[in-house]
mmCIF file of N, CA, C and O in Angstrom:
data_model
loop_
_atom_site.group_PDB
_atom_site.id
_atom_site.type_symbol
_atom_site.label_atom_id
_atom_site.label_comp_id
_atom_site.label_asym_id
_atom_site.label_seq_id
_atom_site.Cartn_x
_atom_site.Cartn_y
_atom_site.Cartn_z
ATOM 1 N N LEU A 765 -15.669 -30.649 -21.248
ATOM 2 C CA LEU A 765 -15.097 -29.345 -21.317
ATOM 3 C C LEU A 765 -13.754 -29.246 -20.617
ATOM 4 O O LEU A 765 -13.561 -29.921 -19.583
ATOM 5 N N LYS A 766 -12.901 -28.497 -21.159
ATOM 6 C CA LYS A 766 -11.576 -28.330 -20.539
ATOM 7 C C LYS A 766 -11.636 -27.202 -19.508
ATOM 8 O O LYS A 766 -12.273 -26.200 -19.734
ATOM 9 N N ARG A 767 -10.978 -27.462 -18.419
ATOM 10 C CA ARG A 767 -10.843 -26.440 -17.431
ATOM 11 C C ARG A 767 -9.685 -25.530 -17.767
ATOM 12 O O ARG A 767 -8.604 -26.005 -18.192
ATOM 13 N N SER A 768 -9.883 -24.285 -17.565
ATOM 14 C CA SER A 768 -8.725 -23.371 -17.801
ATOM 15 C C SER A 768 -7.873 -23.402 -16.539
ATOM 16 O O SER A 768 -8.392 -23.410 -15.422
ATOM 17 N N ARG A 769 -6.613 -23.451 -16.720
ATOM 18 C CA ARG A 769 -5.693 -23.450 -15.608
ATOM 19 C C ARG A 769 -4.945 -22.138 -15.572
ATOM 20 O O ARG A 769 -4.293 -21.751 -16.546
ATOM 21 N N ARG A 770 -5.104 -21.527 -14.466
ATOM 22 C CA ARG A 770 -4.430 -20.211 -14.296
ATOM 23 C C ARG A 770 -2.967 -20.538 -13.822
ATOM 24 O O ARG A 770 -2.760 -21.287 -12.887
ATOM 25 N N ARG A 771 -2.067 -19.964 -14.493
ATOM 26 C CA ARG A 771 -0.650 -20.128 -14.128
ATOM 27 C C ARG A 771 -0.326 -19.265 -12.934
ATOM 28 O O ARG A 771 -0.758 -18.108 -12.893
ATOM 29 N N LEU A 772 0.381 -19.834 -11.992
ATOM 30 C CA LEU A 772 0.737 -19.075 -10.811
ATOM 31 C C LEU A 772 1.916 -18.154 -11.153
ATOM 32 O O LEU A 772 2.853 -18.515 -11.869
ATOM 33 N N THR A 773 1.841 -16.965 -10.605
ATOM 34 C CA THR A 773 2.960 -16.035 -10.743
ATOM 35 C C THR A 773 4.028 -16.395 -9.680
ATOM 36 O O THR A 773 3.756 -17.135 -8.773
ATOM 37 N N GLY A 774 5.204 -15.814 -9.844
ATOM 38 C CA GLY A 774 6.277 -16.038 -8.858
ATOM 39 C C GLY A 774 5.850 -15.539 -7.494
ATOM 40 O O GLY A 774 6.202 -16.137 -6.464
ATOM 41 N N ILE A 775 5.047 -14.495 -7.471
ATOM 42 C CA ILE A 775 4.566 -13.904 -6.202
ATOM 43 C C ILE A 775 3.670 -14.953 -5.496
ATOM 44 O O ILE A 775 3.807 -15.216 -4.324
ATOM 45 N N ASP A 776 2.739 -15.528 -6.273
ATOM 46 C CA ASP A 776 1.834 -16.497 -5.693
ATOM 47 C C ASP A 776 2.580 -17.749 -5.242
ATOM 48 O O ASP A 776 2.259 -18.311 -4.171
ATOM 49 N N ARG A 777 3.559 -18.188 -5.977
ATOM 50 C CA ARG A 777 4.331 -19.350 -5.617
ATOM 51 C C ARG A 777 5.075 -19.138 -4.284
ATOM 52 O O ARG A 777 5.096 -20.009 -3.419
ATOM 53 N N GLU A 778 5.653 -17.926 -4.127
ATOM 54 C CA GLU A 778 6.347 -17.634 -2.892
ATOM 55 C C GLU A 778 5.390 -17.635 -1.716
ATOM 56 O O GLU A 778 5.687 -18.154 -0.672
ATOM 57 N N TYR A 779 4.195 -17.013 -1.902
ATOM 58 C CA TYR A 779 3.224 -16.990 -0.816
ATOM 59 C C TYR A 779 2.741 -18.414 -0.478
ATOM 60 O O TYR A 779 2.557 -18.730 0.695
ATOM 61 N N LEU A 780 2.580 -19.244 -1.469
ATOM 62 C CA LEU A 780 2.179 -20.616 -1.218
ATOM 63 C C LEU A 780 3.255 -21.410 -0.490
ATOM 64 O O LEU A 780 2.978 -22.306 0.309
ATOM 65 N N LYS A 781 4.566 -21.072 -0.717
ATOM 66 C CA LYS A 781 5.624 -21.701 0.056
ATOM 67 C C LYS A 781 5.451 -21.357 1.532
ATOM 68 O O LYS A 781 5.601 -22.198 2.411
ATOM 69 N N PHE A 782 5.173 -20.078 1.769
ATOM 70 C CA PHE A 782 4.903 -19.576 3.140
ATOM 71 C C PHE A 782 3.728 -20.336 3.753
ATOM 72 O O PHE A 782 3.816 -20.843 4.906
ATOM 73 N N CYS A 783 2.630 -20.484 3.044
ATOM 74 C CA CYS A 783 1.470 -21.185 3.521
ATOM 75 C C CYS A 783 1.774 -22.675 3.776
ATOM 76 O O CYS A 783 1.366 -23.208 4.821
ATOM 77 N N SER A 784 2.558 -23.287 2.913
ATOM 78 C CA SER A 784 2.932 -24.714 3.105
ATOM 79 C C SER A 784 3.790 -24.904 4.337
ATOM 80 O O SER A 784 3.639 -25.858 5.092
ATOM 81 N N LEU A 785 4.738 -23.965 4.535
ATOM 82 C CA LEU A 785 5.576 -24.046 5.696
ATOM 83 C C LEU A 785 4.772 -24.027 6.990
ATOM 84 O O LEU A 785 4.978 -24.832 7.912
ATOM 85 N N LEU A 786 3.805 -23.150 7.056
ATOM 86 C CA LEU A 786 2.995 -23.039 8.243
ATOM 87 C C LEU A 786 1.975 -24.182 8.363
ATOM 88 O O LEU A 786 1.618 -24.602 9.448
ATOM 89 N N GLU A 787 1.551 -24.717 7.227
ATOM 90 C CA GLU A 787 0.611 -25.843 7.240
ATOM 91 C C GLU A 787 1.340 -27.057 7.870
ATOM 92 O O GLU A 787 0.716 -27.789 8.646
ATOM 93 N N ARG A 788 2.614 -27.230 7.572
ATOM 94 C CA ARG A 788 3.382 -28.347 8.133
ATOM 95 C C ARG A 788 3.491 -28.197 9.672
ATOM 96 O O ARG A 788 3.745 -29.169 10.364
ATOM 97 N N GLN A 789 3.310 -26.973 10.124
ATOM 98 C CA GLN A 789 3.360 -26.732 11.581
ATOM 99 C C GLN A 789 1.955 -26.745 12.191
ATOM 100 O O GLN A 789 1.784 -26.321 13.358
ATOM 101 N N GLY A 790 0.984 -27.160 11.439
ATOM 102 C CA GLY A 790 -0.368 -27.270 11.946
ATOM 103 C C GLY A 790 -1.193 -26.011 11.842
ATOM 104 O O GLY A 790 -2.238 -25.870 12.495
ATOM 105 N N LEU A 791 -0.764 -25.043 11.025
ATOM 106 C CA LEU A 791 -1.408 -23.775 10.903
ATOM 107 C C LEU A 791 -1.838 -23.538 9.429
ATOM 108 O O LEU A 791 -1.451 -22.565 8.805
ATOM 109 N N ALA A 792 -2.653 -24.454 8.910
ATOM 110 C CA ALA A 792 -3.057 -24.350 7.517
ATOM 111 C C ALA A 792 -3.962 -23.137 7.300
ATOM 112 O O ALA A 792 -4.758 -22.786 8.161
ATOM 113 N N ARG A 793 -3.854 -22.588 6.117
ATOM 114 C CA ARG A 793 -4.735 -21.513 5.743
ATOM 115 C C ARG A 793 -6.121 -22.100 5.432
ATOM 116 O O ARG A 793 -6.207 -23.111 4.773
ATOM 117 N N ARG A 794 -7.128 -21.449 5.963
ATOM 118 C CA ARG A 794 -8.499 -21.949 5.780
ATOM 119 C C ARG A 794 -9.039 -21.570 4.392
ATOM 120 O O ARG A 794 -8.625 -20.553 3.825
ATOM 121 N N PHE A 795 -9.958 -22.379 3.881
ATOM 122 C CA PHE A 795 -10.542 -22.094 2.585
ATOM 123 C C PHE A 795 -11.166 -20.697 2.586
ATOM 124 O O PHE A 795 -11.975 -20.358 3.497
ATOM 125 N N GLY A 796 -10.823 -19.877 1.640
ATOM 126 C CA GLY A 796 -11.353 -18.543 1.505
ATOM 127 C C GLY A 796 -10.779 -17.518 2.426
ATOM 128 O O GLY A 796 -11.139 -16.358 2.447
ATOM 129 N N GLU A 797 -9.768 -17.913 3.227
ATOM 130 C CA GLU A 797 -9.134 -16.974 4.175
ATOM 131 C C GLU A 797 -8.141 -16.070 3.434
ATOM 132 O O GLU A 797 -7.226 -16.556 2.799
ATOM 133 N N GLY A 798 -8.335 -14.826 3.560
ATOM 134 C CA GLY A 798 -7.442 -13.852 2.874
ATOM 135 C C GLY A 798 -6.121 -13.705 3.606
ATOM 136 O O GLY A 798 -5.990 -14.153 4.765
ATOM 137 N N PRO A 799 -5.143 -13.094 2.984
ATOM 138 C CA PRO A 799 -3.805 -12.971 3.587
ATOM 139 C C PRO A 799 -3.807 -12.212 4.860
ATOM 140 O O PRO A 799 -3.052 -12.568 5.780
ATOM 141 N N ILE A 800 -4.563 -11.141 5.009
ATOM 142 C CA ILE A 800 -4.611 -10.357 6.227
ATOM 143 C C ILE A 800 -5.215 -11.186 7.403
ATOM 144 O O ILE A 800 -4.683 -11.214 8.469
ATOM 145 N N SER A 801 -6.314 -11.820 7.132
ATOM 146 C CA SER A 801 -6.986 -12.634 8.154
ATOM 147 C C SER A 801 -6.074 -13.776 8.573
ATOM 148 O O SER A 801 -5.945 -14.099 9.796
ATOM 149 N N TYR A 802 -5.438 -14.409 7.611
ATOM 150 C CA TYR A 802 -4.539 -15.499 7.909
ATOM 151 C C TYR A 802 -3.316 -14.981 8.758
ATOM 152 O O TYR A 802 -3.007 -15.597 9.764
ATOM 153 N N SER A 803 -2.808 -13.871 8.381
ATOM 154 C CA SER A 803 -1.694 -13.265 9.159
ATOM 155 C C SER A 803 -2.090 -12.990 10.595
ATOM 156 O O SER A 803 -1.340 -13.303 11.530
ATOM 157 N N GLU A 804 -3.273 -12.432 10.777
ATOM 158 C CA GLU A 804 -3.755 -12.118 12.126
ATOM 159 C C GLU A 804 -3.892 -13.406 12.966
ATOM 160 O O GLU A 804 -3.509 -13.436 14.118
ATOM 161 N N ARG A 805 -4.454 -14.461 12.360
ATOM 162 C CA ARG A 805 -4.626 -15.686 13.081
ATOM 163 C C ARG A 805 -3.272 -16.341 13.418
ATOM 164 O O ARG A 805 -3.070 -16.817 14.542
ATOM 165 N N LEU A 806 -2.310 -16.281 12.478
ATOM 166 C CA LEU A 806 -1.008 -16.799 12.741
ATOM 167 C C LEU A 806 -0.275 -16.082 13.861
ATOM 168 O O LEU A 806 0.378 -16.662 14.698
ATOM 169 N N GLN A 807 -0.464 -14.756 13.886
ATOM 170 C CA GLN A 807 0.196 -13.945 14.915
ATOM 171 C C GLN A 807 -0.361 -14.277 16.285
ATOM 172 O O GLN A 807 0.411 -14.237 17.295
ATOM 173 N N GLN A 808 -1.621 -14.581 16.377
ATOM 174 C CA GLN A 808 -2.226 -14.949 17.652
ATOM 175 C C GLN A 808 -1.748 -16.353 18.073
ATOM 176 O O GLN A 808 -1.463 -16.616 19.223
ATOM 177 N N ALA A 809 -1.659 -17.262 17.124
ATOM 178 C CA ALA A 809 -1.249 -18.661 17.387
ATOM 179 C C ALA A 809 0.247 -18.735 17.701
ATOM 180 O O ALA A 809 0.628 -19.566 18.515
ATOM 181 N N ARG A 810 1.069 -17.962 16.997
ATOM 182 C CA ARG A 810 2.539 -18.073 17.149
ATOM 183 C C ARG A 810 3.101 -16.648 17.299
ATOM 184 O O ARG A 810 3.716 -16.092 16.388
ATOM 185 N N PRO A 811 2.921 -16.029 18.505
ATOM 186 C CA PRO A 811 3.406 -14.656 18.702
ATOM 187 C C PRO A 811 4.887 -14.459 18.459
ATOM 188 O O PRO A 811 5.293 -13.382 18.061
ATOM 189 N N GLU A 812 5.672 -15.521 18.653
ATOM 190 C CA GLU A 812 7.090 -15.378 18.434
ATOM 191 C C GLU A 812 7.426 -15.214 16.940
ATOM 192 O O GLU A 812 8.538 -14.751 16.615
ATOM 193 N N LEU A 813 6.509 -15.522 16.064
ATOM 194 C CA LEU A 813 6.732 -15.355 14.625
ATOM 195 C C LEU A 813 6.010 -14.108 14.101
ATOM 196 O O LEU A 813 6.026 -13.865 12.851
ATOM 197 N N ALA A 814 5.362 -13.362 14.933
ATOM 198 C CA ALA A 814 4.479 -12.270 14.504
ATOM 199 C C ALA A 814 5.170 -11.308 13.523
ATOM 200 O O ALA A 814 4.598 -10.981 12.509
ATOM 201 N N GLU A 815 6.370 -10.824 13.866
ATOM 202 C CA GLU A 815 7.001 -9.830 13.015
ATOM 203 C C GLU A 815 7.339 -10.435 11.658
ATOM 204 O O GLU A 815 7.135 -9.782 10.626
ATOM 205 N N ARG A 816 7.793 -11.683 11.629
ATOM 206 C CA ARG A 816 8.120 -12.302 10.351
ATOM 207 C C ARG A 816 6.876 -12.598 9.518
ATOM 208 O O ARG A 816 6.877 -12.401 8.276
ATOM 209 N N VAL A 817 5.816 -12.995 10.165
ATOM 210 C CA VAL A 817 4.576 -13.198 9.457
ATOM 211 C C VAL A 817 4.048 -11.912 8.859
ATOM 212 O O VAL A 817 3.579 -11.831 7.720
ATOM 213 N N ARG A 818 4.107 -10.819 9.634
ATOM 214 C CA ARG A 818 3.697 -9.495 9.162
ATOM 215 C C ARG A 818 4.568 -9.072 7.946
ATOM 216 O O ARG A 818 4.013 -8.512 6.987
ATOM 217 N N ALA A 819 5.843 -9.315 8.030
ATOM 218 C CA ALA A 819 6.741 -8.968 6.919
ATOM 219 C C ALA A 819 6.364 -9.723 5.637
ATOM 220 O O ALA A 819 6.342 -9.131 4.562
ATOM 221 N N VAL A 820 6.109 -11.016 5.728
ATOM 222 C CA VAL A 820 5.713 -11.784 4.563
ATOM 223 C C VAL A 820 4.406 -11.264 3.998
ATOM 224 O O VAL A 820 4.269 -11.008 2.788
ATOM 225 N N THR A 821 3.466 -11.013 4.861
ATOM 226 C CA THR A 821 2.106 -10.559 4.439
ATOM 227 C C THR A 821 2.224 -9.169 3.784
ATOM 228 O O THR A 821 1.655 -8.959 2.700
ATOM 229 N N ARG A 822 2.962 -8.259 4.387
ATOM 230 C CA ARG A 822 3.124 -6.950 3.776
ATOM 231 C C ARG A 822 3.783 -7.048 2.418
ATOM 232 O O ARG A 822 3.336 -6.434 1.452
ATOM 233 N N ALA A 823 4.841 -7.854 2.330
ATOM 234 C CA ALA A 823 5.583 -8.006 1.030
ATOM 235 C C ALA A 823 4.659 -8.639 0.007
ATOM 236 O O ALA A 823 4.692 -8.207 -1.168
ATOM 237 N N TYR A 824 3.868 -9.616 0.383
ATOM 238 C CA TYR A 824 2.941 -10.269 -0.562
ATOM 239 C C TYR A 824 1.931 -9.306 -1.077
ATOM 240 O O TYR A 824 1.670 -9.241 -2.308
ATOM 241 N N ILE A 825 1.358 -8.535 -0.207
ATOM 242 C CA ILE A 825 0.305 -7.575 -0.617
ATOM 243 C C ILE A 825 0.924 -6.488 -1.533
ATOM 244 O O ILE A 825 0.376 -6.153 -2.559
ATOM 245 N N ARG A 826 2.090 -5.989 -1.150
ATOM 246 C CA ARG A 826 2.731 -4.991 -1.981
ATOM 247 C C ARG A 826 3.101 -5.509 -3.343
ATOM 248 O O ARG A 826 2.822 -4.888 -4.369
ATOM 249 N N ALA A 827 3.696 -6.708 -3.382
ATOM 250 C CA ALA A 827 4.143 -7.291 -4.649
ATOM 251 C C ALA A 827 3.000 -7.760 -5.512
ATOM 252 O O ALA A 827 3.025 -7.660 -6.699
ATOM 253 N N GLY A 828 1.934 -8.312 -4.881
ATOM 254 C CA GLY A 828 0.846 -8.897 -5.620
ATOM 255 C C GLY A 828 -0.247 -7.931 -5.990
ATOM 256 O O GLY A 828 -0.926 -8.153 -7.007
ATOM 257 N N PHE A 829 -0.412 -6.881 -5.238
ATOM 258 C CA PHE A 829 -1.565 -6.008 -5.475
ATOM 259 C C PHE A 829 -1.200 -4.529 -5.665
ATOM 260 O O PHE A 829 -2.067 -3.790 -6.152
ATOM 261 N N VAL A 830 -0.031 -4.121 -5.271
ATOM 262 C CA VAL A 830 0.318 -2.713 -5.393
ATOM 263 C C VAL A 830 1.388 -2.486 -6.435
ATOM 264 O O VAL A 830 1.187 -1.726 -7.402
ATOM 265 N N ASP A 831 2.498 -3.106 -6.282
ATOM 266 C CA ASP A 831 3.680 -2.828 -7.100
ATOM 267 C C ASP A 831 4.498 -4.097 -7.296
ATOM 268 O O ASP A 831 5.233 -4.465 -6.436
ATOM 269 N N ASP A 832 4.375 -4.705 -8.448
ATOM 270 C CA ASP A 832 5.063 -5.984 -8.669
ATOM 271 C C ASP A 832 6.440 -5.797 -9.319
ATOM 272 O O ASP A 832 6.797 -6.518 -10.231
ATOM 273 N N THR A 833 7.188 -4.850 -8.793
ATOM 274 C CA THR A 833 8.554 -4.646 -9.304
ATOM 275 C C THR A 833 9.455 -5.792 -8.836
ATOM 276 O O THR A 833 9.163 -6.471 -7.874
ATOM 277 N N PRO A 834 10.557 -5.991 -9.513
ATOM 278 C CA PRO A 834 11.509 -7.024 -9.115
ATOM 279 C C PRO A 834 11.964 -6.839 -7.619
ATOM 280 O O PRO A 834 12.188 -7.829 -6.921
ATOM 281 N N GLU A 835 12.068 -5.586 -7.189
ATOM 282 C CA GLU A 835 12.483 -5.342 -5.820
ATOM 283 C C GLU A 835 11.429 -5.836 -4.824
ATOM 284 O O GLU A 835 11.788 -6.408 -3.780
ATOM 285 N N GLU A 836 10.192 -5.612 -5.127
ATOM 286 C CA GLU A 836 9.102 -6.089 -4.242
ATOM 287 C C GLU A 836 9.054 -7.619 -4.198
ATOM 288 O O GLU A 836 8.846 -8.198 -3.173
ATOM 289 N N ILE A 837 9.249 -8.212 -5.350
ATOM 290 C CA ILE A 837 9.244 -9.679 -5.412
ATOM 291 C C ILE A 837 10.419 -10.231 -4.624
ATOM 292 O O ILE A 837 10.302 -11.193 -3.851
ATOM 293 N N ALA A 838 11.616 -9.605 -4.726
ATOM 294 C CA ALA A 838 12.774 -10.022 -3.985
ATOM 295 C C ALA A 838 12.539 -9.864 -2.479
ATOM 296 O O ALA A 838 12.975 -10.728 -1.731
ATOM 297 N N GLU A 839 11.852 -8.843 -2.080
ATOM 298 C CA GLU A 839 11.568 -8.631 -0.633
ATOM 299 C C GLU A 839 10.665 -9.747 -0.142
ATOM 300 O O GLU A 839 10.818 -10.245 0.985
ATOM 301 N N LEU A 840 9.704 -10.139 -0.924
ATOM 302 C CA LEU A 840 8.805 -11.245 -0.528
ATOM 303 C C LEU A 840 9.595 -12.542 -0.398
ATOM 304 O O LEU A 840 9.469 -13.225 0.640
ATOM 305 N N LYS A 841 10.457 -12.840 -1.307
ATOM 306 C CA LYS A 841 11.279 -14.029 -1.235
ATOM 307 C C LYS A 841 12.160 -14.010 -0.007
ATOM 308 O O LYS A 841 12.292 -14.991 0.746
ATOM 309 N N HIS A 842 12.733 -12.842 0.279
ATOM 310 C CA HIS A 842 13.576 -12.691 1.457
ATOM 311 C C HIS A 842 12.789 -12.860 2.750
ATOM 312 O O HIS A 842 13.237 -13.534 3.670
ATOM 313 N N ALA A 843 11.597 -12.334 2.795
ATOM 314 C CA ALA A 843 10.737 -12.457 4.008
ATOM 315 C C ALA A 843 10.351 -13.930 4.243
ATOM 316 O O ALA A 843 10.350 -14.393 5.380
ATOM 317 N N VAL A 844 10.056 -14.651 3.166
ATOM 318 C CA VAL A 844 9.705 -16.087 3.298
ATOM 319 C C VAL A 844 10.927 -16.850 3.809
ATOM 320 O O VAL A 844 10.806 -17.681 4.688
ATOM 321 N N ARG A 845 12.127 -16.565 3.285
ATOM 322 C CA ARG A 845 13.346 -17.229 3.755
ATOM 323 C C ARG A 845 13.642 -16.971 5.232
ATOM 324 O O ARG A 845 14.026 -17.840 5.936
ATOM 325 N N ARG A 846 13.403 -15.735 5.657
ATOM 326 C CA ARG A 846 13.612 -15.359 7.052
ATOM 327 C C ARG A 846 12.698 -16.149 7.970
ATOM 328 O O ARG A 846 13.077 -16.578 9.038
ATOM 329 N N LEU A 847 11.464 -16.376 7.506
ATOM 330 C CA LEU A 847 10.534 -17.125 8.314
ATOM 331 C C LEU A 847 10.956 -18.599 8.401
ATOM 332 O O LEU A 847 10.836 -19.186 9.454
ATOM 333 N N ARG A 848 11.477 -19.138 7.346
ATOM 334 C CA ARG A 848 11.948 -20.535 7.340
ATOM 335 C C ARG A 848 13.021 -20.765 8.359
ATOM 336 O O ARG A 848 13.154 -21.813 8.939
ATOM 337 N N THR A 849 13.868 -19.768 8.545
ATOM 338 C CA THR A 849 14.991 -19.930 9.462
ATOM 339 C C THR A 849 14.596 -19.698 10.931
ATOM 340 O O THR A 849 15.402 -19.891 11.804
ATOM 341 N N ALA A 850 13.340 -19.273 11.166
ATOM 342 C CA ALA A 850 12.892 -19.030 12.560
ATOM 343 C C ALA A 850 12.616 -20.323 13.266
ATOM 344 O O ALA A 850 12.301 -21.297 12.758
#
């Protein structure tokens, strides 16, 4: 049987970039861990990144679950870039 492969959206790709960045710093997302739980754990582990982590998480939730307008997607990309420069 062939497995169906779900194509990732731009929103999911951006969020996975964020997850990969933090995984390289020893803060991998746990299996089944949702974005809010992951964000809370990251904020406890790296308080200096708390605001940037919250910004990425808010933008991801808005773009992925509430309103996937180009503006929301651009905000997510911007938030991930800001985190990279931290």
